[in-house]
Short mmCIF file of C-alpha atoms in Angstrom, two decimals:
data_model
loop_
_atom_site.label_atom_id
_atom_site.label_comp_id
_atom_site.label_asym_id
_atom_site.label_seq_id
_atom_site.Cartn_x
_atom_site.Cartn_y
_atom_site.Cartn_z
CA UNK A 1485 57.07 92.62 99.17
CA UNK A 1486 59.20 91.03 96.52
CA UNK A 1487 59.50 87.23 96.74
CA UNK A 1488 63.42 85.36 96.98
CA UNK A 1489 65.15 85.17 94.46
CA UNK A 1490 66.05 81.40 93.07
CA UNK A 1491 69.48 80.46 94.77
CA UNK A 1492 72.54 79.69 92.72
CA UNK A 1493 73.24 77.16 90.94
CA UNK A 1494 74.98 74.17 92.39
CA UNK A 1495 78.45 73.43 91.22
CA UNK A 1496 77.49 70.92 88.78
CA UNK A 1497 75.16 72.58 87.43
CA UNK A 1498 77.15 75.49 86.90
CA UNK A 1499 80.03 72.90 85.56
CA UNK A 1500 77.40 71.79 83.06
CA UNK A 1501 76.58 75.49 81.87
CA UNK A 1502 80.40 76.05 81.29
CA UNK A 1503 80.69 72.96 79.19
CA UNK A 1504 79.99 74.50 75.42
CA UNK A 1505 82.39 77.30 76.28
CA UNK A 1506 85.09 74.24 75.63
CA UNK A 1507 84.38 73.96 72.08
CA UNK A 1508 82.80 77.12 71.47
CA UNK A 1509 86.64 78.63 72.61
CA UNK A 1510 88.70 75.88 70.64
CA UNK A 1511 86.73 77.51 67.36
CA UNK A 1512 87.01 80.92 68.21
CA UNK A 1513 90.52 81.41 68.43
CA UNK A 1514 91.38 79.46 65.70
CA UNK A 1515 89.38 81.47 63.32
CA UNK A 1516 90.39 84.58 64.22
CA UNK A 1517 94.28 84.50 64.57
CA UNK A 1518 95.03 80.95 62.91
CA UNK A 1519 92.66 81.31 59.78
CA UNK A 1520 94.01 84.11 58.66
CA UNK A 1521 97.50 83.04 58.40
CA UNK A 1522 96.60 79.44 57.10
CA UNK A 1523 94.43 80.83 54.35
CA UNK A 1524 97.18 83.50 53.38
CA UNK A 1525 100.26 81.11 53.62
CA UNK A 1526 98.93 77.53 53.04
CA UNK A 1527 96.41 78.43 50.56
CA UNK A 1528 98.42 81.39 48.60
CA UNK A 1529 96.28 84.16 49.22
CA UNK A 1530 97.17 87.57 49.42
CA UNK A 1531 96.86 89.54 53.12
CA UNK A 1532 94.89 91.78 51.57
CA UNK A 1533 92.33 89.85 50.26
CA UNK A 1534 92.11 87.80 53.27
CA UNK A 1535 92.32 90.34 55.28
CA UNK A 1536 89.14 92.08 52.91
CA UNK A 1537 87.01 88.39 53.17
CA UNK A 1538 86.98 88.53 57.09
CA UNK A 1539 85.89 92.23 57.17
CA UNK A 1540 83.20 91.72 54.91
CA UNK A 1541 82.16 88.44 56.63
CA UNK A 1542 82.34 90.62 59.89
CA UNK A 1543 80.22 93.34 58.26
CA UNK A 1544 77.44 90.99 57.22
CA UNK A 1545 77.20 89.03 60.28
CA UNK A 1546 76.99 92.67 62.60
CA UNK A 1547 73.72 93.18 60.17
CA UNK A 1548 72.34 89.83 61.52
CA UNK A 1549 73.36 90.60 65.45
CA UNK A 1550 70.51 92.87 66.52
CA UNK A 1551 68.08 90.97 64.33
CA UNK A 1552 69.05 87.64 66.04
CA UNK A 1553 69.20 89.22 69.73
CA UNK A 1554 65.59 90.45 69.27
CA UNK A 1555 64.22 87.76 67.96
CA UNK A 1556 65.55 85.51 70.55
CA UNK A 1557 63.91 88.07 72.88
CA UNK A 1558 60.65 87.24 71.29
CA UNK A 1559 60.56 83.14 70.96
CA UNK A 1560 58.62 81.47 73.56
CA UNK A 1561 58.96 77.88 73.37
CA UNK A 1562 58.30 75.47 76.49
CA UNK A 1563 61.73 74.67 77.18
CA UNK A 1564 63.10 78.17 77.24
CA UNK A 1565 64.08 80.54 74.91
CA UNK A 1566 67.54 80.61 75.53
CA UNK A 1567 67.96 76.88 75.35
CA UNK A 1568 65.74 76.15 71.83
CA UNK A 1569 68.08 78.86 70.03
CA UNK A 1570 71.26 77.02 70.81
CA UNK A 1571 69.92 73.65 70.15
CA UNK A 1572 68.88 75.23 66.61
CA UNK A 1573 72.46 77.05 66.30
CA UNK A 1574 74.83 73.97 67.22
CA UNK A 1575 74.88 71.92 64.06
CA UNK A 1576 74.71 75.43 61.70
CA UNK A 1577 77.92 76.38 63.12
CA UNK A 1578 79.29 72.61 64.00
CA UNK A 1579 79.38 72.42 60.31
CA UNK A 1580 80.63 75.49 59.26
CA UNK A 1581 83.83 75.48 61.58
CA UNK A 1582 84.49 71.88 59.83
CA UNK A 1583 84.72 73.32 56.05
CA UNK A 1584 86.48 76.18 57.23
CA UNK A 1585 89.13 74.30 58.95
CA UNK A 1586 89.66 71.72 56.61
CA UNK A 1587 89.47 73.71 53.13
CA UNK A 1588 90.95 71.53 50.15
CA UNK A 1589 94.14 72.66 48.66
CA UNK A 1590 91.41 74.79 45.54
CA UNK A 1591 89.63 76.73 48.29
CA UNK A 1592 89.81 80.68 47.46
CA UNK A 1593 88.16 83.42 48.65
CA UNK A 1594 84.89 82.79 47.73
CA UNK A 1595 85.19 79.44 49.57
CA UNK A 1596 86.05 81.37 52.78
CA UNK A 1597 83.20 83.89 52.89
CA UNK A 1598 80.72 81.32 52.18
CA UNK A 1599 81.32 79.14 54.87
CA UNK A 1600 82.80 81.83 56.88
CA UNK A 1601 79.66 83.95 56.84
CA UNK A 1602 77.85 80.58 58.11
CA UNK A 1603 80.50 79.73 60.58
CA UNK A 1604 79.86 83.68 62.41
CA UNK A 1605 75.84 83.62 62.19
CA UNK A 1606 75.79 79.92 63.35
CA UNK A 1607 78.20 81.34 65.99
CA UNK A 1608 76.55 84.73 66.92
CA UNK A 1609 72.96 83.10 67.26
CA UNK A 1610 74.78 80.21 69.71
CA UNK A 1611 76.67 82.43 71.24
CA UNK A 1612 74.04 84.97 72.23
CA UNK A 1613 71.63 82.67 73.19
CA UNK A 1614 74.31 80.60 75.56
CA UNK A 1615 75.76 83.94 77.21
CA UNK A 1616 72.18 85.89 77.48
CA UNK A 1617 70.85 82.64 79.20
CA UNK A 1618 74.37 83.20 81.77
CA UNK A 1619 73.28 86.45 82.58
CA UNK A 1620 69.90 85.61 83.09
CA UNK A 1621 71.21 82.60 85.84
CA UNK A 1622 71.91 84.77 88.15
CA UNK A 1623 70.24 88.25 89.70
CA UNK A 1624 73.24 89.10 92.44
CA UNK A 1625 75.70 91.11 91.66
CA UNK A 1626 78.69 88.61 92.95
CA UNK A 1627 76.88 85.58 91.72
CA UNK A 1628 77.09 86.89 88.06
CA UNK A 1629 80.99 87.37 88.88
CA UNK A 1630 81.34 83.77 89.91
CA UNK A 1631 78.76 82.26 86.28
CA UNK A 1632 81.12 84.54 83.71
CA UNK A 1633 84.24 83.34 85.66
CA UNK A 1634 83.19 79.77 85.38
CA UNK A 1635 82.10 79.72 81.88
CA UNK A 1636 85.39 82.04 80.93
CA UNK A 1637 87.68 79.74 82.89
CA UNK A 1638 86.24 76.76 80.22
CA UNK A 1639 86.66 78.99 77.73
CA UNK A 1640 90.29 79.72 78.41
CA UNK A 1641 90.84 75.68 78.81
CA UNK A 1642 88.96 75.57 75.07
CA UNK A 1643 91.79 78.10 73.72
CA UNK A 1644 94.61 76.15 75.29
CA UNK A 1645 93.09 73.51 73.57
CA UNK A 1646 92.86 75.50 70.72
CA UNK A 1647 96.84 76.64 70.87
CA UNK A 1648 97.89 72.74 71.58
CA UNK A 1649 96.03 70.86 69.01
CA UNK A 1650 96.98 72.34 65.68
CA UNK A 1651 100.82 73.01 66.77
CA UNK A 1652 101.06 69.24 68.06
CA UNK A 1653 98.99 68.20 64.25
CA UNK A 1654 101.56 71.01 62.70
CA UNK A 1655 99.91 73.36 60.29
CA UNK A 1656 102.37 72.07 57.35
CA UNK A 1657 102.94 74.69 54.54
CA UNK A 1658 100.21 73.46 52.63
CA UNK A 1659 97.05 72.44 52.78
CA UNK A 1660 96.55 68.76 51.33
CA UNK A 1661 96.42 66.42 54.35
CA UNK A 1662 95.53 66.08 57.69
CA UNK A 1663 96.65 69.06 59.73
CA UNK A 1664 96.39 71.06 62.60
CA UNK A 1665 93.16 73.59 61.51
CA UNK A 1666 91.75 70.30 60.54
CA UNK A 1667 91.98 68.16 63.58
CA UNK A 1668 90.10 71.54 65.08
CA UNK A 1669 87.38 71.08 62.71
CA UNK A 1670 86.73 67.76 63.79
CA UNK A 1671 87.12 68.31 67.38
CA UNK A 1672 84.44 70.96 67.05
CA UNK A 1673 81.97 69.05 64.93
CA UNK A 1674 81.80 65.95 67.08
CA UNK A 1675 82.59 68.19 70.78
CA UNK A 1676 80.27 70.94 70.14
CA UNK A 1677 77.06 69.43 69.68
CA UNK A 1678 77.25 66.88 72.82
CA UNK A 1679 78.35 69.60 75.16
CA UNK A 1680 75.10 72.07 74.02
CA UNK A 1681 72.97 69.14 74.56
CA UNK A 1682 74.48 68.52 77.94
CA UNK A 1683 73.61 71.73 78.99
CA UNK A 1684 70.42 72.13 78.02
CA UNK A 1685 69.12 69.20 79.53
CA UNK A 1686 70.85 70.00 82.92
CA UNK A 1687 70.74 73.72 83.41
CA UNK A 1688 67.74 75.36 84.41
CA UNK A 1689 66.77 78.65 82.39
CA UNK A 1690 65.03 81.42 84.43
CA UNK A 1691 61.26 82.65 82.97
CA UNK A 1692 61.13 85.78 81.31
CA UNK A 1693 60.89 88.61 83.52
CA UNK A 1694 59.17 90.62 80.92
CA UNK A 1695 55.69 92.63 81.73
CA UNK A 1696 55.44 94.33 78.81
CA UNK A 1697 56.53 93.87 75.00
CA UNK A 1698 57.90 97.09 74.01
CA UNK A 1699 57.25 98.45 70.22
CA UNK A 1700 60.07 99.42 68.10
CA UNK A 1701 60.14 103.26 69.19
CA UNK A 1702 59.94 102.70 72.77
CA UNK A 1703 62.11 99.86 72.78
CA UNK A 1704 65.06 102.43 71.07
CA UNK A 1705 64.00 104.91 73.35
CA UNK A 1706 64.83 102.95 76.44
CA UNK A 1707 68.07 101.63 74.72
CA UNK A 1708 69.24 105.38 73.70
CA UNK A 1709 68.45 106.07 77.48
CA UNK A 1710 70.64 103.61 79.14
CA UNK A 1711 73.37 105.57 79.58
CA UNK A 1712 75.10 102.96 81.51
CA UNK A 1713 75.03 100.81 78.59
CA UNK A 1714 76.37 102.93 76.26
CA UNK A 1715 79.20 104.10 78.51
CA UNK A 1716 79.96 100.28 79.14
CA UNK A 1717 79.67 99.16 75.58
CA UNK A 1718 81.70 102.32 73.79
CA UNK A 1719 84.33 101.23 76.51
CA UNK A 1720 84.42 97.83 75.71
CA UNK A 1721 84.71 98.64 71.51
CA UNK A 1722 87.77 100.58 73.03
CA UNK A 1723 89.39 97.53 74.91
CA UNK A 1724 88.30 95.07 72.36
CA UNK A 1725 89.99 96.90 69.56
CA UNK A 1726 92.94 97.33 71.92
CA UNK A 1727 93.17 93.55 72.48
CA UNK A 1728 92.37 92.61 68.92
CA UNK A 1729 95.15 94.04 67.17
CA UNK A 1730 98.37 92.17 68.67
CA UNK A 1731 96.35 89.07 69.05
CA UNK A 1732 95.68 89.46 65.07
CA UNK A 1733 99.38 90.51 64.69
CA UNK A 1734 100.46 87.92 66.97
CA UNK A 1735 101.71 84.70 65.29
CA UNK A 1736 103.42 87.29 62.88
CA UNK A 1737 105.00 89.06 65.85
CA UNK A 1738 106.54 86.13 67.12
CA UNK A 1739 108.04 84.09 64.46
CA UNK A 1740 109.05 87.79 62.31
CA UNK A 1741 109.63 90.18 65.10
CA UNK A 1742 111.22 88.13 67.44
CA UNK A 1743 112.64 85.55 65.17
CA UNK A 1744 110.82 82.52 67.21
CA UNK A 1745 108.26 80.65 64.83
CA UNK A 1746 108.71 77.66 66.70
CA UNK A 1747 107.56 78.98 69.96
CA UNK A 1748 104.44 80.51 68.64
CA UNK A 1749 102.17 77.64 69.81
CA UNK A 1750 104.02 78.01 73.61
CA UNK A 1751 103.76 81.31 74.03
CA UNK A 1752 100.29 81.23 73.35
CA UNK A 1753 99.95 78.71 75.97
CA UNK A 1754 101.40 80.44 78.23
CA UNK A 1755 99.91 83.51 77.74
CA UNK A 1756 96.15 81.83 77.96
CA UNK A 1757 97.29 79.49 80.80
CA UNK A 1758 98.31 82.73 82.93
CA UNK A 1759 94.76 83.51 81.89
CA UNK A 1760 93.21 80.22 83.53
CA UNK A 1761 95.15 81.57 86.76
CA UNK A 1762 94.32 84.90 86.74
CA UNK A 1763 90.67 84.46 87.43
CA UNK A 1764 90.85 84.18 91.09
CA UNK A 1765 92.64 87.22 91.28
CA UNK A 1766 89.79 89.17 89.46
CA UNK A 1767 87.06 87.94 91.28
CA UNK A 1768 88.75 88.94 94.30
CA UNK A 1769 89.55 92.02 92.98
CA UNK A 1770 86.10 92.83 92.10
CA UNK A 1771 84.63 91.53 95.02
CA UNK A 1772 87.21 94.16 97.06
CA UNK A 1773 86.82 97.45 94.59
CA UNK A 1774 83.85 96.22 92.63
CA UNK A 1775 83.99 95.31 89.23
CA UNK A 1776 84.28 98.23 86.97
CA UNK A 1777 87.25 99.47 89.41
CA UNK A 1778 88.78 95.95 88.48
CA UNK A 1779 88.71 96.09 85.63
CA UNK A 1780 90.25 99.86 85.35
CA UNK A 1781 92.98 98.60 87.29
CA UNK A 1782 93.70 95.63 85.21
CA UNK A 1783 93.78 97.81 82.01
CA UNK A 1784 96.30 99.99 83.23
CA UNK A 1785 98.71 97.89 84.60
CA UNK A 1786 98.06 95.78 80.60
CA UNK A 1787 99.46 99.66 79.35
CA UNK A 1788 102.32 99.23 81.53
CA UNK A 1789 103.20 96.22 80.89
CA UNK A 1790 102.73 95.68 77.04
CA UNK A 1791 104.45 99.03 76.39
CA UNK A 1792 107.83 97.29 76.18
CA UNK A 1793 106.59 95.19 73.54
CA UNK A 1794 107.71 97.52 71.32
CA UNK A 1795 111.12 97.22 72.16
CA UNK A 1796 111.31 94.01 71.12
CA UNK A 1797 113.70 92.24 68.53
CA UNK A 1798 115.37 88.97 67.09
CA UNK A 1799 115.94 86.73 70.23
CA UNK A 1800 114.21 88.39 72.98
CA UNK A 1801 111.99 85.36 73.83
CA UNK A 1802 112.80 85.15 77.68
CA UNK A 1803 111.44 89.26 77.82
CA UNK A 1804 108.68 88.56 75.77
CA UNK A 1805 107.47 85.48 77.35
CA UNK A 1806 107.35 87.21 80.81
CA UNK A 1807 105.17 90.06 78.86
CA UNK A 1808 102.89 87.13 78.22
CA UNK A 1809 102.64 86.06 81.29
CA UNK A 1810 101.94 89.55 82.90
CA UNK A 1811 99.54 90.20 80.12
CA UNK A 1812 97.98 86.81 80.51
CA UNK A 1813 97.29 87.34 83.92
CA UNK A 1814 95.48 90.29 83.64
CA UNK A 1815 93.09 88.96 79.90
CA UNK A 1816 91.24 87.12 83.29
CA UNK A 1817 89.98 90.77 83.86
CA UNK A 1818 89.01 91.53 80.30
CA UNK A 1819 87.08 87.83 79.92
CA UNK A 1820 85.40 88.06 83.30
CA UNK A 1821 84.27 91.37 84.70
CA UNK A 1822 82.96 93.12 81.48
CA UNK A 1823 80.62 90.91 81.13
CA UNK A 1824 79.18 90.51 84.37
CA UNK A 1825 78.96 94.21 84.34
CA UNK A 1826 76.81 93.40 81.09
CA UNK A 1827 74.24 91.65 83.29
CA UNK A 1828 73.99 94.82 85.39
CA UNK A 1829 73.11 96.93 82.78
CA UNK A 1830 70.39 94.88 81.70
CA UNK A 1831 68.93 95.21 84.67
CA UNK A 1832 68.66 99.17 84.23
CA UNK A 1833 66.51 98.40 80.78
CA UNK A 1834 64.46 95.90 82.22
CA UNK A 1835 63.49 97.94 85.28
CA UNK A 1836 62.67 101.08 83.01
CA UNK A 1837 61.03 99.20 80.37
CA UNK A 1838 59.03 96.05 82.04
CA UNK A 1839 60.88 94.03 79.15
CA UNK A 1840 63.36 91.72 79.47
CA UNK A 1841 65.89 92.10 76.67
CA UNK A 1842 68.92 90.27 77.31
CA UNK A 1843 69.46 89.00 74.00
CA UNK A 1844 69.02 92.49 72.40
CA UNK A 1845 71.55 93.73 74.39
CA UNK A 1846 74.24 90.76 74.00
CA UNK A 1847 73.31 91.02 70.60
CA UNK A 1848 74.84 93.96 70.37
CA UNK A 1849 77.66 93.25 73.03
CA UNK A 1850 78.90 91.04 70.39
CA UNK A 1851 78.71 93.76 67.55
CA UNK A 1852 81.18 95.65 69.23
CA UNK A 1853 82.95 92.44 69.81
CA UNK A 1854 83.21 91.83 66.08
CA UNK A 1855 83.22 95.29 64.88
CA UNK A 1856 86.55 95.20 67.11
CA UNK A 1857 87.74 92.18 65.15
CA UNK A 1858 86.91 93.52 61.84
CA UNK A 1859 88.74 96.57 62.34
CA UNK A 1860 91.78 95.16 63.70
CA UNK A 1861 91.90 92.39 60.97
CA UNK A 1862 90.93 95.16 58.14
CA UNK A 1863 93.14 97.57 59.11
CA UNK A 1864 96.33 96.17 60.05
CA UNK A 1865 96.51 93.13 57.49
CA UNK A 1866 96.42 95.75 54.31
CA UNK A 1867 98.66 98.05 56.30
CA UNK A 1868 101.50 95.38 57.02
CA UNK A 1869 101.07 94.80 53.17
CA UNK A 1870 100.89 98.43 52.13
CA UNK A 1871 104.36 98.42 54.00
CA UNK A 1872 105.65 95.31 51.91
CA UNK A 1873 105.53 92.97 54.87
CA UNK A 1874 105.33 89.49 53.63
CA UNK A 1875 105.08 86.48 56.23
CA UNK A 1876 107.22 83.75 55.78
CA UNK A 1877 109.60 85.51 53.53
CA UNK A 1878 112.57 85.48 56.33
CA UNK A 1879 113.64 88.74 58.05
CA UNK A 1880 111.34 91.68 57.09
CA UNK A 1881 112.64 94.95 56.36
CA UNK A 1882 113.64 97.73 58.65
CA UNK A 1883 110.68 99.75 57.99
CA UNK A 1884 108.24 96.61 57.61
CA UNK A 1885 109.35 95.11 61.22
CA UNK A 1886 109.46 98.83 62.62
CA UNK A 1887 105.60 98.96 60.94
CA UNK A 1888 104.47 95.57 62.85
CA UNK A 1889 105.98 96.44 66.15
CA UNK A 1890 104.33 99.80 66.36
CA UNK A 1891 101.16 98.29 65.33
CA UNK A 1892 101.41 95.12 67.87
CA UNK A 1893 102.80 97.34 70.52
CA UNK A 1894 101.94 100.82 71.18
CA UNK A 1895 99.36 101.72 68.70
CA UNK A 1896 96.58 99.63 71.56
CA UNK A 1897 97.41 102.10 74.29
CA UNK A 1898 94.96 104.89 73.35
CA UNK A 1899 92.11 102.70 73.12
CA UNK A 1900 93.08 101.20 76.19
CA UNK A 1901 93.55 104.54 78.39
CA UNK A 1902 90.38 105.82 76.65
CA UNK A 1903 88.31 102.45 78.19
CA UNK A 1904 89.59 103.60 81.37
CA UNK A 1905 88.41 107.38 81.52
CA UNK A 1906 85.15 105.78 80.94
CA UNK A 1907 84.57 102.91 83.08
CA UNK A 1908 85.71 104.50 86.55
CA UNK A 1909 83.37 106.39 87.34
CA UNK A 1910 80.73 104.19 86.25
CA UNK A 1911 77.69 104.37 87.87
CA UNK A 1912 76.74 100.58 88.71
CA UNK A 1913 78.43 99.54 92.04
CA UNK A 1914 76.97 96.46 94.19
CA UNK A 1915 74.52 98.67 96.50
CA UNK A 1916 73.16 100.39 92.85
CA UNK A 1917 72.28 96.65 91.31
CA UNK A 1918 71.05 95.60 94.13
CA UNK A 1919 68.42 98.46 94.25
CA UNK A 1920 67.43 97.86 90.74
CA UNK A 1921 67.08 94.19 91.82
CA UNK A 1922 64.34 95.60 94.02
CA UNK A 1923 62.52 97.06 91.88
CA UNK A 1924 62.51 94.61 89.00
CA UNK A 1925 61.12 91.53 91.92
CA UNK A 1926 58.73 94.61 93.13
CA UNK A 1927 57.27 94.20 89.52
CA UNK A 1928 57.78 91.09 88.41
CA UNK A 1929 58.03 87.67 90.67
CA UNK A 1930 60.79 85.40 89.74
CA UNK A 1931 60.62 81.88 88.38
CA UNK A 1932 62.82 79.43 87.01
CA UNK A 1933 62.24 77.11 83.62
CA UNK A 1934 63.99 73.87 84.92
CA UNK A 1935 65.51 71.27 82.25
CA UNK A 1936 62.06 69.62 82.27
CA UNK A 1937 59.14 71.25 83.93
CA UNK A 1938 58.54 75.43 84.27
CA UNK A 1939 58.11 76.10 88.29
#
């Protein structure tokens, strides 16, 4: 007979395990839609190369993800696995997001990929460890709805944050001085290490589950054989590509397309503050349909919506604020339910295998994360230059603002529709995980690693 399972976390608890998400957010977003911008317009350099820099920053870090997520998998320290790999992580990337953010007025390209490359391995090993760990909180199928909501709901409050502090700083035109990116940098270094050690001395981290260490073959083997995994993961390269272009596009979109640079900061608000709201609505919605239904439904109704996007021109703001808004509403969906589905998966390895692999697996959760980024940064950024697009130069040309709209706009949509035929018929509803929860306690009893003592 399989023993309880430890209960939820309290609310504080859980409040203290959403903490890092705050700074972890207000770096994130910064250096993937504002960084590319500031280093091409403040700095001088060319779309192209920037655009080139981040891809092969991307590339090089993707090498790094599955060796991180199984070594993770194999530390064993007293205080929990999970926990010693973000205390290790925080300063590595702390650091990095400083110089990045605050480059003097000389910094070039090799500047960027040297302390980009450490900002994305400080931030893949933290990041890995701290949403691994969230998975690992919670063995109920609902409960893992309600940890990824609460960490994703700090998150969203980081990238409001993240939108507010640099447009109320101002970005400037150059970059000598104190400025927006920079006051981020700071934030970060001084935020970002007091809210990991927060956590870790608060939160509890569950034992490893693991019966058996699996060898290099077998380990593949049961990875190649998860087909729930790979149907959820292919999806999610799908959406995230989907959702990476316009946000890449976006700041460009605004102040070129529609002819509204100074509402580029507000519109982002909005749009991520809609995103704060819309996570009671998708925890509802899962708990109702489940959450890979949700999460269909919230994709489609995304294709509906942003279709008009297109359409757009000079002085539409009220239309494409409400887009935001709609749009916004439904990113709670994206943020919260794919992940939580992630946790479900695992549980199909670790029942197979008798090895616990949860970093492995967001390991490579965040490839496709990144591999999404890279391609939406290295594709569209040469393109928009190929097409003699030039931000900041005024009104672009009829075929270069034709070029950006069809890339912000419609060209997501297949990616989109193509996450959908995959995820709903997926295989993992409630009853399913629970079943697998069976057998996993039928093998191995739980325990739980508490901020001080192993019980």
């Amino acid at each position: 007979m399989a023993r309880p399972q430890a209960p939820a976390l309290p609310a504080w608890r859980l409040a203290l395990y959403a903490l890092p998400a705050l700074p972890l957010a207000a770096l994130a977003l910064p250096f993937y839609v504002i960084v590319p911008s500031f280093y091409a317009e403040a700095l001088g350099l060319s779309l192209a190369s920037v655009g080139t820099a981040l891809l092969a920053i991307r590339i090089l870090d993707a090498v790094a993800d599955p060796i991180l997520g199984w070594a993770s998998d194999r530390l064993t320290p007293a205080m929990g696995r999970r926990r010693a790999l973000m205390l290790v992580a925080t300063p590595v990337t702390a650091i990095s997001a400083f110089m990045v953010f605050w480059p003097g007025a000389g910094a070039g390209i090799g500047y960027l990929v040297l302390w980009g490359l450490g900002l994305s391995l400080g931030y893949t090993a933290l990041s890995l460890a701290y949403t691994a760990w969230g998975a690992e909180i919670s063995a109920d199928y609902r409960g893992r709805a309600r940890v990824v909501a609460a960490r994703e709901a700090v998150t969203l409050l980081g990238t409001l944050l993240a939108i507010a502090l640099p447009f109320a700083v101002g970005l400037g035109v150059g970059a000598a001085g104190f400025h927006g990116l920079a006051a981020m940098g700071v934030f970060v270094l001084i935020a970002l290490p007091l809210a990991s050690l927060a956590c870790v001395a608060g939160v509890p981290e569950p034992t490893d589950r693991t019966r058996e260490r699996l060898g290099l073959r077998a380990g593949l083997r049961h990875l190649s054989a998860n087909r729930p995994f790979l149907r959820l993961v292919v999806a999610f390269l799908l959406n995230g590509i989907a959702n990476a272009i316009p946000a890449t596009l976006f700041l460009y979109f605004v102040a070129d397309r529609i002819g509204a640079a100074a509402l580029q900061g507000p519109l982002l608000f909005l749009y991520f503050l809609c995103g704060v709201a819309g996570l009671p609505l998708a925890l509802r919605c899962a708990g109702r349909f489940g959450k890979h239904r949700a999460w269909c439904g919230a994709m489609a109704v995304a294709c509906l919506v942003f279709a008009s996007a297109g359409w757009l021109g000079p002085g539409d703001v009220v239309p494409f604020a409400l887009i935001c808004a709609f749009t916004g509403l439904l990113l709670a969906f994206d943020v919260a339910l794919p992940p939580a589905i992630q946790a479900d998966v695992i549980d199909v390895d670790t029942a197979a295998s008798g090895e616990q692999r949860s970093g492995l697996y967001f390991a490579l959760w965040a490839l496709a994360t990144k591999l999404a980024l890279a391609i939406a940064v290295g594709v569209t950024f040469p393109l928009l230059d190929w097409v003699g697009f030039k931000p900041g130069d005024g009104a672009p040309s009829a075929e270069a603002g034709a070029a950006l709209a069809m890339l912000y706009a419609w060209v997501p949509i297949p990616a989109k529709l193509a996450a959908i035929a995959l995820m709903w018929g997926f295989p993992l509803d409630e009853a399913a995980q629970a079943r697998l929860r069976r057998q996993i306690d039928a093998g191995a009893a739980p325990a739980v690693v508490s901020p001080r003592t192993q019980v």
